XYZ file of C-alpha atoms in Angstrom:
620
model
C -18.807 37.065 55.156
C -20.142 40.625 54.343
C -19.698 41.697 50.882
C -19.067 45.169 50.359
C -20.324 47.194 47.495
C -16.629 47.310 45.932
C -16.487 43.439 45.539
C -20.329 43.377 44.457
C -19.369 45.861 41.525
C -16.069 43.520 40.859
C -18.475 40.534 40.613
C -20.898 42.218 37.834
C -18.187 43.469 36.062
C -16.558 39.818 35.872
C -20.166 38.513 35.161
C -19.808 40.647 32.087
C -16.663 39.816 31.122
C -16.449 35.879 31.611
C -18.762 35.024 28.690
C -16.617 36.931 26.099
C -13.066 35.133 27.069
C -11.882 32.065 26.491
C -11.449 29.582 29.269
C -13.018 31.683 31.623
C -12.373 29.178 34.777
C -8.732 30.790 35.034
C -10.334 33.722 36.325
C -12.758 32.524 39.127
C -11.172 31.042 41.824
C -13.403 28.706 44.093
C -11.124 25.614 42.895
C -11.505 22.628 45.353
C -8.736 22.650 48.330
C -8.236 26.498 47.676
C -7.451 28.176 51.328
C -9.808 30.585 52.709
C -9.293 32.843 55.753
C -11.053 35.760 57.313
C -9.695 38.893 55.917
C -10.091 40.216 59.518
C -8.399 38.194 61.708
C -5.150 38.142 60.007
C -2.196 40.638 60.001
C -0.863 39.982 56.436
C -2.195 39.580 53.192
C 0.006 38.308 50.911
C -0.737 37.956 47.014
C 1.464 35.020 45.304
C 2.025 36.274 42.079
C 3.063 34.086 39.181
C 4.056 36.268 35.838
C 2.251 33.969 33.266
C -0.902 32.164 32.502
C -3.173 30.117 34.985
C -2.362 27.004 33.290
C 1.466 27.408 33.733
C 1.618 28.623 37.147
C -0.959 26.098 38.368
C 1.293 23.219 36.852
C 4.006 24.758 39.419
C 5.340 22.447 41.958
C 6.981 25.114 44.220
C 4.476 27.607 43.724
C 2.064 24.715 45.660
C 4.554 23.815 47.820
C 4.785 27.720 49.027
C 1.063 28.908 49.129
C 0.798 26.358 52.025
C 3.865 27.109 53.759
C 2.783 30.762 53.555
C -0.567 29.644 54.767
C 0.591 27.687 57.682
C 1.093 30.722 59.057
C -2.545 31.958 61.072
C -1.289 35.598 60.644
C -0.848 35.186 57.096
C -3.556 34.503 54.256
C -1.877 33.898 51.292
C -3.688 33.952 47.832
C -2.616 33.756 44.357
C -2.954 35.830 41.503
C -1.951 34.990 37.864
C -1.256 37.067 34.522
C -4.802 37.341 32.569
C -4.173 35.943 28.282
C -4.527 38.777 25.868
C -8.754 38.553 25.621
C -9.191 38.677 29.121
C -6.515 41.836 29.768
C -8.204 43.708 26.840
C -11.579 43.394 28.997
C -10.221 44.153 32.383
C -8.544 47.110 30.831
C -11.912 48.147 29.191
C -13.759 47.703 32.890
C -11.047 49.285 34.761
C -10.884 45.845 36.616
C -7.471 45.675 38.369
C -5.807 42.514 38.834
C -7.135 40.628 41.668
C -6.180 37.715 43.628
C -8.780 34.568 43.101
C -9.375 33.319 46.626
C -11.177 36.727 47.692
C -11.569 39.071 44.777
C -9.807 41.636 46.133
C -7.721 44.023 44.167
C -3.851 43.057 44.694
C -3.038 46.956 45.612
C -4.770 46.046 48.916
C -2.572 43.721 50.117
C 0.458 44.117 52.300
C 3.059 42.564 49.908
C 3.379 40.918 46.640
C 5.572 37.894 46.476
C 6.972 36.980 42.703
C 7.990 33.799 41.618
C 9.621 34.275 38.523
C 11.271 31.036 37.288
C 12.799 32.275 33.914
C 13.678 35.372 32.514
C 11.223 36.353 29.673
C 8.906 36.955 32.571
C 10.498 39.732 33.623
C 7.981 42.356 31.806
C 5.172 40.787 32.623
C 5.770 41.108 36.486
C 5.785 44.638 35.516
C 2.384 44.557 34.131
C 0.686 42.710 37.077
C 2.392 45.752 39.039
C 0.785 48.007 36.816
C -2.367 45.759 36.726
C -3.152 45.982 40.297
C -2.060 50.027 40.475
C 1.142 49.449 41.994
C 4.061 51.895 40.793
C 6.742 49.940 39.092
C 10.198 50.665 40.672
C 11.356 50.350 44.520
C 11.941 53.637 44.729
C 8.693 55.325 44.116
C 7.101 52.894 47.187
C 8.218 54.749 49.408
C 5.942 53.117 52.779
C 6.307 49.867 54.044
C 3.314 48.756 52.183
C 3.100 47.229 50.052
C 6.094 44.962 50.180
C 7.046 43.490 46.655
C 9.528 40.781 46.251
C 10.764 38.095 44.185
C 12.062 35.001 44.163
C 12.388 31.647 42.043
C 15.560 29.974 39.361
C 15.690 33.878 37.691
C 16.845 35.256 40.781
C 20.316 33.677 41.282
C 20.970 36.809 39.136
C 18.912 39.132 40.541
C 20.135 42.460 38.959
C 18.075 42.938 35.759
C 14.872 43.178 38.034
C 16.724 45.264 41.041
C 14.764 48.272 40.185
C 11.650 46.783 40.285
C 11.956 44.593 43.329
C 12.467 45.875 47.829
C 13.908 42.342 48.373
C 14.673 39.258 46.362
C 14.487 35.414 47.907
C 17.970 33.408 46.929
C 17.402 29.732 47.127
C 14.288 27.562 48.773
C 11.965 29.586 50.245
C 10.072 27.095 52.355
C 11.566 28.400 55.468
C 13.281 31.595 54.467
C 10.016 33.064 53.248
C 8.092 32.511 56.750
C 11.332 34.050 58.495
C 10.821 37.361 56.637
C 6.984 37.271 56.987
C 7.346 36.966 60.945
C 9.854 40.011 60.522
C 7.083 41.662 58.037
C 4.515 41.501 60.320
C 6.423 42.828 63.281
C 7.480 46.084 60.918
C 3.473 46.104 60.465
C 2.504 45.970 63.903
C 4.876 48.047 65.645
C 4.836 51.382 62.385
C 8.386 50.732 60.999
C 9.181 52.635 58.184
C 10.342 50.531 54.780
C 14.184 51.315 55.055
C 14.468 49.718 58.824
C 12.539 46.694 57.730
C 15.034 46.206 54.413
C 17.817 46.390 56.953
C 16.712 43.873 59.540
C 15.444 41.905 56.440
C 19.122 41.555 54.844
C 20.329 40.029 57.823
C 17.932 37.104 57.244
C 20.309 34.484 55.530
C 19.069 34.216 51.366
C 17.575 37.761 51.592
C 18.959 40.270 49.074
C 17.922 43.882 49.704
C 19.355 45.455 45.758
C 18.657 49.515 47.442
C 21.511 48.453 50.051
C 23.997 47.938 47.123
C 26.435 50.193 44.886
C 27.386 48.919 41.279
C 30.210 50.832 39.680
C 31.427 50.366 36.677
C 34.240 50.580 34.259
C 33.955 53.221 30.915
C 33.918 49.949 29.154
C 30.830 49.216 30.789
C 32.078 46.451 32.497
C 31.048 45.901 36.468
C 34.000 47.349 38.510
C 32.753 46.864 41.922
C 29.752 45.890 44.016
C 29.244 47.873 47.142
C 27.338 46.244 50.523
C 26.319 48.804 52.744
C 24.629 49.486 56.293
C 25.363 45.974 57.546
C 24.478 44.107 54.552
C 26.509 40.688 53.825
C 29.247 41.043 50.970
C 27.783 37.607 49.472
C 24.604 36.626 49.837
C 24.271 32.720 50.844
C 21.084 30.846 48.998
C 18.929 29.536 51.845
C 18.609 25.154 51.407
C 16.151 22.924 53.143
C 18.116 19.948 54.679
C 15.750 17.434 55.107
C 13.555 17.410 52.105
C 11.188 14.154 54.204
C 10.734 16.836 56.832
C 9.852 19.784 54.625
C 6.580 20.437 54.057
C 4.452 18.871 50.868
C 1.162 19.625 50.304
C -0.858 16.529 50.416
C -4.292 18.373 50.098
C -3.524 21.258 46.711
C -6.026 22.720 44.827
C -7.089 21.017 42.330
C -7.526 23.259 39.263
C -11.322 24.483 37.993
C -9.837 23.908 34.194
C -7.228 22.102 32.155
C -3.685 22.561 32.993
C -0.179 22.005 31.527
C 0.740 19.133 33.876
C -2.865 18.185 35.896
C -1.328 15.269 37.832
C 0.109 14.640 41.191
C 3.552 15.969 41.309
C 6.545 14.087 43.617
C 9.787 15.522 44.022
C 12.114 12.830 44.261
C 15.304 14.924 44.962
C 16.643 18.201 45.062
C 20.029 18.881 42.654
C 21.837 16.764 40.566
C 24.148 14.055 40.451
C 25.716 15.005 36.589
C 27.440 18.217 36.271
C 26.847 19.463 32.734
C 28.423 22.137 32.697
C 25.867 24.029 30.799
C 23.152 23.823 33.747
C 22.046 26.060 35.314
C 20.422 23.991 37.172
C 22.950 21.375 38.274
C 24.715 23.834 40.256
C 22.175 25.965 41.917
C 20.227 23.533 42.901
C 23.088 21.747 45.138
C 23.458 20.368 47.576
C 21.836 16.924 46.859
C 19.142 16.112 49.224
C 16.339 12.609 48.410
C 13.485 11.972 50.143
C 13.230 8.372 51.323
C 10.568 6.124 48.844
C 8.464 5.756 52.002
C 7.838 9.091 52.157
C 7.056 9.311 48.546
C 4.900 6.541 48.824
C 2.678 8.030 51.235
C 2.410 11.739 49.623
C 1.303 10.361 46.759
C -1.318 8.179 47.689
C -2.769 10.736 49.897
C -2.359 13.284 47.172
C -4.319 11.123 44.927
C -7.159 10.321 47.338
C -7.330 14.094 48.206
C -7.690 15.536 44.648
C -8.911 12.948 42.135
C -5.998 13.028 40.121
C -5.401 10.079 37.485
C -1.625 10.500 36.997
C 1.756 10.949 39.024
C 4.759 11.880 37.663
C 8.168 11.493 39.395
C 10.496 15.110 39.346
C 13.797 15.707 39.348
C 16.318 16.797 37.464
C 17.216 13.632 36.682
C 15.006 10.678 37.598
C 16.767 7.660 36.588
C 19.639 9.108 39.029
C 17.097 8.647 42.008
C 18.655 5.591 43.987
C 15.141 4.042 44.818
C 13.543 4.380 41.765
C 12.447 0.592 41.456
C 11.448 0.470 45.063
C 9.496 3.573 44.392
C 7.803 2.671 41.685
C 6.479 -1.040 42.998
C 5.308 1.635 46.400
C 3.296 3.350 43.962
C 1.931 1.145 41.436
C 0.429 -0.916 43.625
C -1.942 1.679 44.520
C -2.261 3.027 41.272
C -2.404 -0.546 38.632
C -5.998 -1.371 40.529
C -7.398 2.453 40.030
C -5.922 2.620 36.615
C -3.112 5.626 37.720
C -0.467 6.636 35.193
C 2.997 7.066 35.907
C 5.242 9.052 34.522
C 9.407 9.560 34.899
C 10.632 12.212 33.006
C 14.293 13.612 33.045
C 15.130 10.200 32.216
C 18.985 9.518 30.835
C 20.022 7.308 27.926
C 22.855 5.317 29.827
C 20.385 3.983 32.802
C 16.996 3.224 31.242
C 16.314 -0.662 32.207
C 13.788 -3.233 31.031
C 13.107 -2.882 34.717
C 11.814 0.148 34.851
C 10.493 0.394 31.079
C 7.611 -2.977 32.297
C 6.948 -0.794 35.343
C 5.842 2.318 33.011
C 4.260 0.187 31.081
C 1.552 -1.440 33.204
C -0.729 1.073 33.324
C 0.173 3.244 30.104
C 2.671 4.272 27.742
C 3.659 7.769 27.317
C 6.515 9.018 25.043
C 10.256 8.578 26.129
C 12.248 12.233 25.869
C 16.189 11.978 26.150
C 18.358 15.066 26.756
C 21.438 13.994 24.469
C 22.706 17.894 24.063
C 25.883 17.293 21.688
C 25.973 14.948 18.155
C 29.324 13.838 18.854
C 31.007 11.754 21.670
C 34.129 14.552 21.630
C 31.154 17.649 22.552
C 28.714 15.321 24.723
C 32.468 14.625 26.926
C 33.001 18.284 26.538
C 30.330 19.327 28.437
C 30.125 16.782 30.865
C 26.954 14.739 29.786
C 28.567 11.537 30.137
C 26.437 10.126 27.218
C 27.672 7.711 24.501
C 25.706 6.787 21.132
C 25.709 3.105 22.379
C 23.792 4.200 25.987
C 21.626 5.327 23.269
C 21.250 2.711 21.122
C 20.740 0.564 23.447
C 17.871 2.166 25.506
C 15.678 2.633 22.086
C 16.480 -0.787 21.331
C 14.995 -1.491 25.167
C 11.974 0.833 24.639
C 11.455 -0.380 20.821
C 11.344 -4.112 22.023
C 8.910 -3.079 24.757
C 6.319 -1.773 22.336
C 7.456 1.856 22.390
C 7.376 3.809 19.043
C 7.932 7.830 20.215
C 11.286 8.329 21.317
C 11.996 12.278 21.472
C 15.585 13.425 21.461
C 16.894 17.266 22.801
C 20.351 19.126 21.700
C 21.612 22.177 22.101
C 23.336 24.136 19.186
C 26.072 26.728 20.164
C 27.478 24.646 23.094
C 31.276 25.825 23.086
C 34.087 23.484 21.137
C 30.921 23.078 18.699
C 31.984 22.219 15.151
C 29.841 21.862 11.975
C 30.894 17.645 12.360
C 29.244 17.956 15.586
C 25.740 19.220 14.126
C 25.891 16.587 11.511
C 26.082 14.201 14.217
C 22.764 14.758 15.292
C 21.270 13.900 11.655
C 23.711 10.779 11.828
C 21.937 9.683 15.100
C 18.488 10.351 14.521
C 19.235 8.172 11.649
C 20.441 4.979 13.982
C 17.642 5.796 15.846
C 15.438 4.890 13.070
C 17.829 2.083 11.834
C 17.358 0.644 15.568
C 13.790 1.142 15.452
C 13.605 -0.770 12.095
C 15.478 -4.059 13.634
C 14.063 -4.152 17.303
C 10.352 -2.609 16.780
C 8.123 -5.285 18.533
C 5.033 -3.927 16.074
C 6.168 -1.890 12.704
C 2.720 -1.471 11.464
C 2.150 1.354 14.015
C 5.136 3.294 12.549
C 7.586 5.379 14.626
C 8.016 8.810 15.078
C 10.848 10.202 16.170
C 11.628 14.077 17.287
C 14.175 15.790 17.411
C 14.971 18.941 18.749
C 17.697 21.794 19.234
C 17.539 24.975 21.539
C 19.990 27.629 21.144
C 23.374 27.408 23.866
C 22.461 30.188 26.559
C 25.525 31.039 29.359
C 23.951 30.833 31.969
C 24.888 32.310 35.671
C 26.676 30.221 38.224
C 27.243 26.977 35.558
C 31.019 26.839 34.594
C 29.660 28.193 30.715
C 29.184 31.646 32.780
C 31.938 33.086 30.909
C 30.944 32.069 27.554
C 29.470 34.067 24.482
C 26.212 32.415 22.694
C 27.015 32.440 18.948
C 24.954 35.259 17.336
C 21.417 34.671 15.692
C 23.098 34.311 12.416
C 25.200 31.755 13.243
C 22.406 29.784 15.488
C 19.971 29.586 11.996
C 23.180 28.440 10.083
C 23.656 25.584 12.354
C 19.951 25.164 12.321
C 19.731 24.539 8.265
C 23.219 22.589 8.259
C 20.939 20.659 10.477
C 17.902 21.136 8.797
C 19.346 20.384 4.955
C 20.373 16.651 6.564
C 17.521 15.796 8.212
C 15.807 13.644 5.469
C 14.224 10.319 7.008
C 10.726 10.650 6.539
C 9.848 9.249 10.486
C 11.995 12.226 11.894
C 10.706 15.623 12.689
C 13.201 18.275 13.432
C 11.917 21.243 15.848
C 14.284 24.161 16.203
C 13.743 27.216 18.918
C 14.293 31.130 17.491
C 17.061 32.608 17.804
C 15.492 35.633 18.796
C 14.026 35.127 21.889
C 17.466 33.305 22.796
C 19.237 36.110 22.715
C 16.843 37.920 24.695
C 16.814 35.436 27.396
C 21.088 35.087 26.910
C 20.760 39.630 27.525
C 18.465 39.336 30.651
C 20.391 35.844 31.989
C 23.850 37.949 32.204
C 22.815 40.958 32.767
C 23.140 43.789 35.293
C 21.074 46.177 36.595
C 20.969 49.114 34.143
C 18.678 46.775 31.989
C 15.938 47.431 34.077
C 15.765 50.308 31.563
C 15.343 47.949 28.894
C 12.877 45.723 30.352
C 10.751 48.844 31.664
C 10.845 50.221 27.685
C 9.438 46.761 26.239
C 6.832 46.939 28.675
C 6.049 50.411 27.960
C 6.035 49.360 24.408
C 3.185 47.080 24.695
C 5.635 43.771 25.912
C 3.962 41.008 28.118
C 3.965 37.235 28.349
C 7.337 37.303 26.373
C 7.587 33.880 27.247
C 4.980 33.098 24.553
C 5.460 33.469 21.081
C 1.866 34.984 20.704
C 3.350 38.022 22.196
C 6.787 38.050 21.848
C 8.384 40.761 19.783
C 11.947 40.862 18.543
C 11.795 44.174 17.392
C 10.203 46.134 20.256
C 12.985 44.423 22.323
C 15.733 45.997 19.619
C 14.529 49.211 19.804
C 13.922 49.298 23.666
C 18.036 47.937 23.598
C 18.755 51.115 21.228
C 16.798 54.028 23.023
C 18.461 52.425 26.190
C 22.289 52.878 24.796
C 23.090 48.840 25.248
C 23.952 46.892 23.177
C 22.343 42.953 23.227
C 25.304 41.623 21.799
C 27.497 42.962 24.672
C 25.559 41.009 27.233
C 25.050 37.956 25.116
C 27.747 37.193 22.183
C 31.140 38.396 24.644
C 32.824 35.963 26.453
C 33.476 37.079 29.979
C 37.266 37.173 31.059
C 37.370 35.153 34.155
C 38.863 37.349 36.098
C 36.112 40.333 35.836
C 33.271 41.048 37.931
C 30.437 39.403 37.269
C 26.965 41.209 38.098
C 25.948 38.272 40.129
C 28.977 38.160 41.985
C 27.584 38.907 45.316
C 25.251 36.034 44.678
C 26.406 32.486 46.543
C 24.397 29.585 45.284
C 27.369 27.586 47.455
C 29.415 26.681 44.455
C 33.221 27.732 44.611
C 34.135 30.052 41.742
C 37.473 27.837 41.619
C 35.061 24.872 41.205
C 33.401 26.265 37.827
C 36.491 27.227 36.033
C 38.274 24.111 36.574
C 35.122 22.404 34.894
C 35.191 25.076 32.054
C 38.646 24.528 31.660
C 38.229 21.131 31.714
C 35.644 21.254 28.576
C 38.164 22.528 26.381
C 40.224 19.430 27.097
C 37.128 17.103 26.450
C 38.070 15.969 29.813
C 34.800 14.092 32.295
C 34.268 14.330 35.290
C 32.730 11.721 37.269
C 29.185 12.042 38.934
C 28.762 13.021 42.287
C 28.278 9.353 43.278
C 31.183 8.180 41.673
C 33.754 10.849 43.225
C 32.651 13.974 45.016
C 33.918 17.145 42.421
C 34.537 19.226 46.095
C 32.335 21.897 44.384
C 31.895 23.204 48.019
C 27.990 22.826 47.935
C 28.085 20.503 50.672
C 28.943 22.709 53.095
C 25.749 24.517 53.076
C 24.570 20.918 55.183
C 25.109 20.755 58.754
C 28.122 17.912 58.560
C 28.827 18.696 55.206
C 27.547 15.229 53.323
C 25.400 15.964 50.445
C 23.432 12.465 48.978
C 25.316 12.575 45.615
């Protein structure tokens, strides 16, 4: 392929620059499996753009899943494109070396569209800075041609609104066919000269497409949402796009396999899509349903064929909650006898305390031990019923008494602080049950000489969109680093580490999780201000997002520490991850009663998920 002088100049600029950064393989491309096309012979050129570091985005299971989906199209070459760490943006900034996507080179502004996945909110300004990166402007408005497209989708966009300024279209749900839909319509508007408006118009009748420029949002002097306004054909409610049959959806069996270290550099299986549970503080739980497995045969055979096509030396088994998976047993045998010969790790995260067997811990165990993690969330049986995580101390108990005997000696354990009904008994709980922990650990250890460690862990309560904690306020910072030294002060075993997360950035993320589109303002400031990679705590700064919230007129606390009446308009209320509204309030009302409710398996909730399936039969 013919280099032109452009891309020579790129490649002695980056020859410069490489030596002076730090892990300078992010940066390159040329990783094995990468997909290469000719620039010429294809009508769209798509950048996949993931706001935040090589390592993380490369780690991403759905970003893999989409770059070949995207690429299964001939017309479309798909490449990816990744936000540089602070050594390497201070040297493209000194070259004037826009951002550029790592299969070609090629600056991002000459593509046709940008596609986002942005998977949690402190992200938001630094898709702002690959914008300005690759010489993009920032808001909707100002591209005023078709090209280039920019859009976003991913978990952050189930509320959509904070980023509406920023974004022509968002993608609401799984994009594996949805996002091939709109690039067949893209390239038609290409082709045949359409101008940007008629394309946004055809586009929002694509089911899961959300066109923000073809909405009004009024609101109340109180600054409350008082209406949301479709227009020119758009839907009311836009319905999040599912793929039924997860055996039949595409899984790439041949990804690149990274030039460097990554966060998770192991085969990735996705066992099953939602959750069985229903906490009601997930996120997750909710938008994720419908329930749909993929049969252990054809787990079986994507793994092995992703391990003999990349080299990797361990799998790990996703979902949101593993143990749940019906065929986990089978599954595992499937696997490990491929993997016990070649000396393959396997890995289950998202495991629960109340169905760990002896089973399952000798089938980890035959190849190597890695730490146990348990989500427990509340320190008392009253708060853990509250929220629905169907938990008890004993499920607890008894599973470190199964790993202890087994030779295990990490066990960490995750809670969340602020969670509503939460009392000051509660948080002493936790101390109380790290302690049996170690009491367990002290009877049952099958070798005390290696010691134990034992972490524990407590993230700050965020509301979160379309979970039946919508409504709720997070408890302000002061009260979070209360609970945190209450904590803190009775935490006194020597074998238990206690790990807390700032309050700070969780009442950023609370602000930008609830809230509507005039903080675009906001999130445009912080960038202007110097804010990227928020996500880390190299770069985050409390105070530039205070003062951005103050030249703005908004008020954090507004967003984040109100409780929502339930019958107001919510700024995501045109949003339909196919949960009924009716569905999440009975649960919230439910948690103030300390009342369960049973998993999906047990008795089906009739959230109203299921009817996004042809037939209406989800496999909770």
């Amino acid at each position: 392929m013919i280099q032109t002088d452009m891309e020579r100049k790129m490649d002695k600029r980056l020859e410069r620059i490489l030596p002076r950064v730090q892990k300078p393989a992010r940066y390159t491309g040329g990783e094995y499996n990468q997909i290469i096309k000719d620039r010429m012979k294809v009508d769209v050129r798509l950048a996949f753009c993931f706001p935040d570091t090589y390592e993380i985005g490369m780690s991403n299971l759905g970003m893999s899943i989409l770059y070949h989906t995207m690429n299964s199209l001939d017309f479309v070459w798909c490449e990816r494109a990744f936000a540089p760490w602070g050594d390497m943006y201070d040297e493209m900034k000194k070259a004037a070396l826009p951002l550029y996507a790592l299969e070609s080179g090629d600056s991002l502004r000459d593509f046709d569209a940008l596609a986002f996945s942005i998977g949690y909110e402190m992200a938001y300004t630094t898709v702002l800075d690959m914008l300005d990166m690759a010489g993009i402007p920032l808001r909707a408005k100002e591209r005023t041609g078709l090209l280039p497209l920019v859009f976003a989708g991913g978990t952050a966009a189930v509320n959509p609104e904070p980023m509406a300024d920023f974004m022509d279209l968002f993608v609401i749900g799984e994009g594996e066919e949805m996002n091939n839909e709109l690039l067949v319509l893209f390239r038609q508007a290409k082709l045949e000269g359409w101008g940007k408006h008629d394309f946004l118009v055809k586009a929002a009748q694509i089911q899961g497409v959300y066109v923000p420029s073809l909405y009004d949002v009024d609101y109340n002097p109180d600054g409350t949402v008082a209406s949301i306004r479709a227009g020119e054909g758009a839907p009311e409610r836009v319905t999040k796009r599912i793929v039924a049959d997860l055996d039949a959806a595409p899984y790439p069996t041949r990804p690149i396999v990274p030039s460097t270290e990554v966060v998770h550099d192991r085969v990735n299986l996705e066992l099953f899509r939602g959750c069985v549970r229903g906490c009601r503080f997930c996120q997750a739980g909710h938008v994720y349903r419908p329930i749909r497995a993929k049969k252990p045969e054809t787990l079986v055979r994507q793994g092995i064929e992703t391990l003999k096509n990349t080299g990797h030396e361990d799998v790990t088994l996703l979902s949101l909650s593993t143990s749940d998976y019906r065929h986990l047993s089978e599954l595992c045998d499937g696997l490990l006898e491929y993997c016990q010969d070649r000396s393959i790790g396997l890995s289950l995260p998202s495991l629960r305390a109340d169905n760990f067997s002896m089973e399952i811990m000798e089938k980890l165990q035959k190849v190597r031990k890695s730490g146990l993690t348990f989500a427990v969330e509340g320190g008392s049986q009253r708060l853990r019923d509250a929220v629905n995580k169907n938990v008890t101390e004993e499920d607890l108990l008894n599973t470190c008494q199964i790993a202890f005997e087994g030779g295990w000696n990490s066990v960490k354990l995750y809670y969340m602080l602020g969670l509503p009904t939460e009392t000051d008994e509660d948080i002493l709980g936790i101390a109380e049950m790290a302690n049996q922990v170690l009491h367990c650990w002290r009877q049952h250890a099958k070798n005390k000489n290696r010691g134990v460690k034992i972490t524990v862990s407590t993230s700050c309560f965020i509301p979160k969109p379309h979970s039946p904690f919508q409504w709720e306020a997070q408890i302000s910072m002061e009260e979070y680093l209360r609970r945190v030294n209450l904590l803190r002060s009775n935490m006194v075993a020597r074998n238990v580490t206690y790990n807390w997360h700032d309050a700070e950035t969780s009442l950023v993320e609370a602000v930008l999780s609830r809230g509507d589109r005039r903080l675009g303002a906001v999130i445009e400031e912080v960038w202007r201000q110097g804010g990227r990679l928020d996500a880390w705590s190299d770069y985050f700064s409390y105070e530039r997002w205070r003062k951005a919230f103050e030249k703005c007129g908004l008020d954090p606390a507004f967003y984040a520490n109100r409780r929502y009446p339930t019958d107001s308009m919510l700024p995501w209320e045109h949003i339909d991850v196919g949960v009924r509204r009716e569905h999440l309030l009975r649960e919230r009302e439910r948690c103030y009663h300390s009342k369960l409710s049973p998993d999906c398996r047990k008795g089906c909730s009739a959230c109203g998920a299921a009817a996004l399936l042809k037939g209406g039969r989800c496999d909770g």
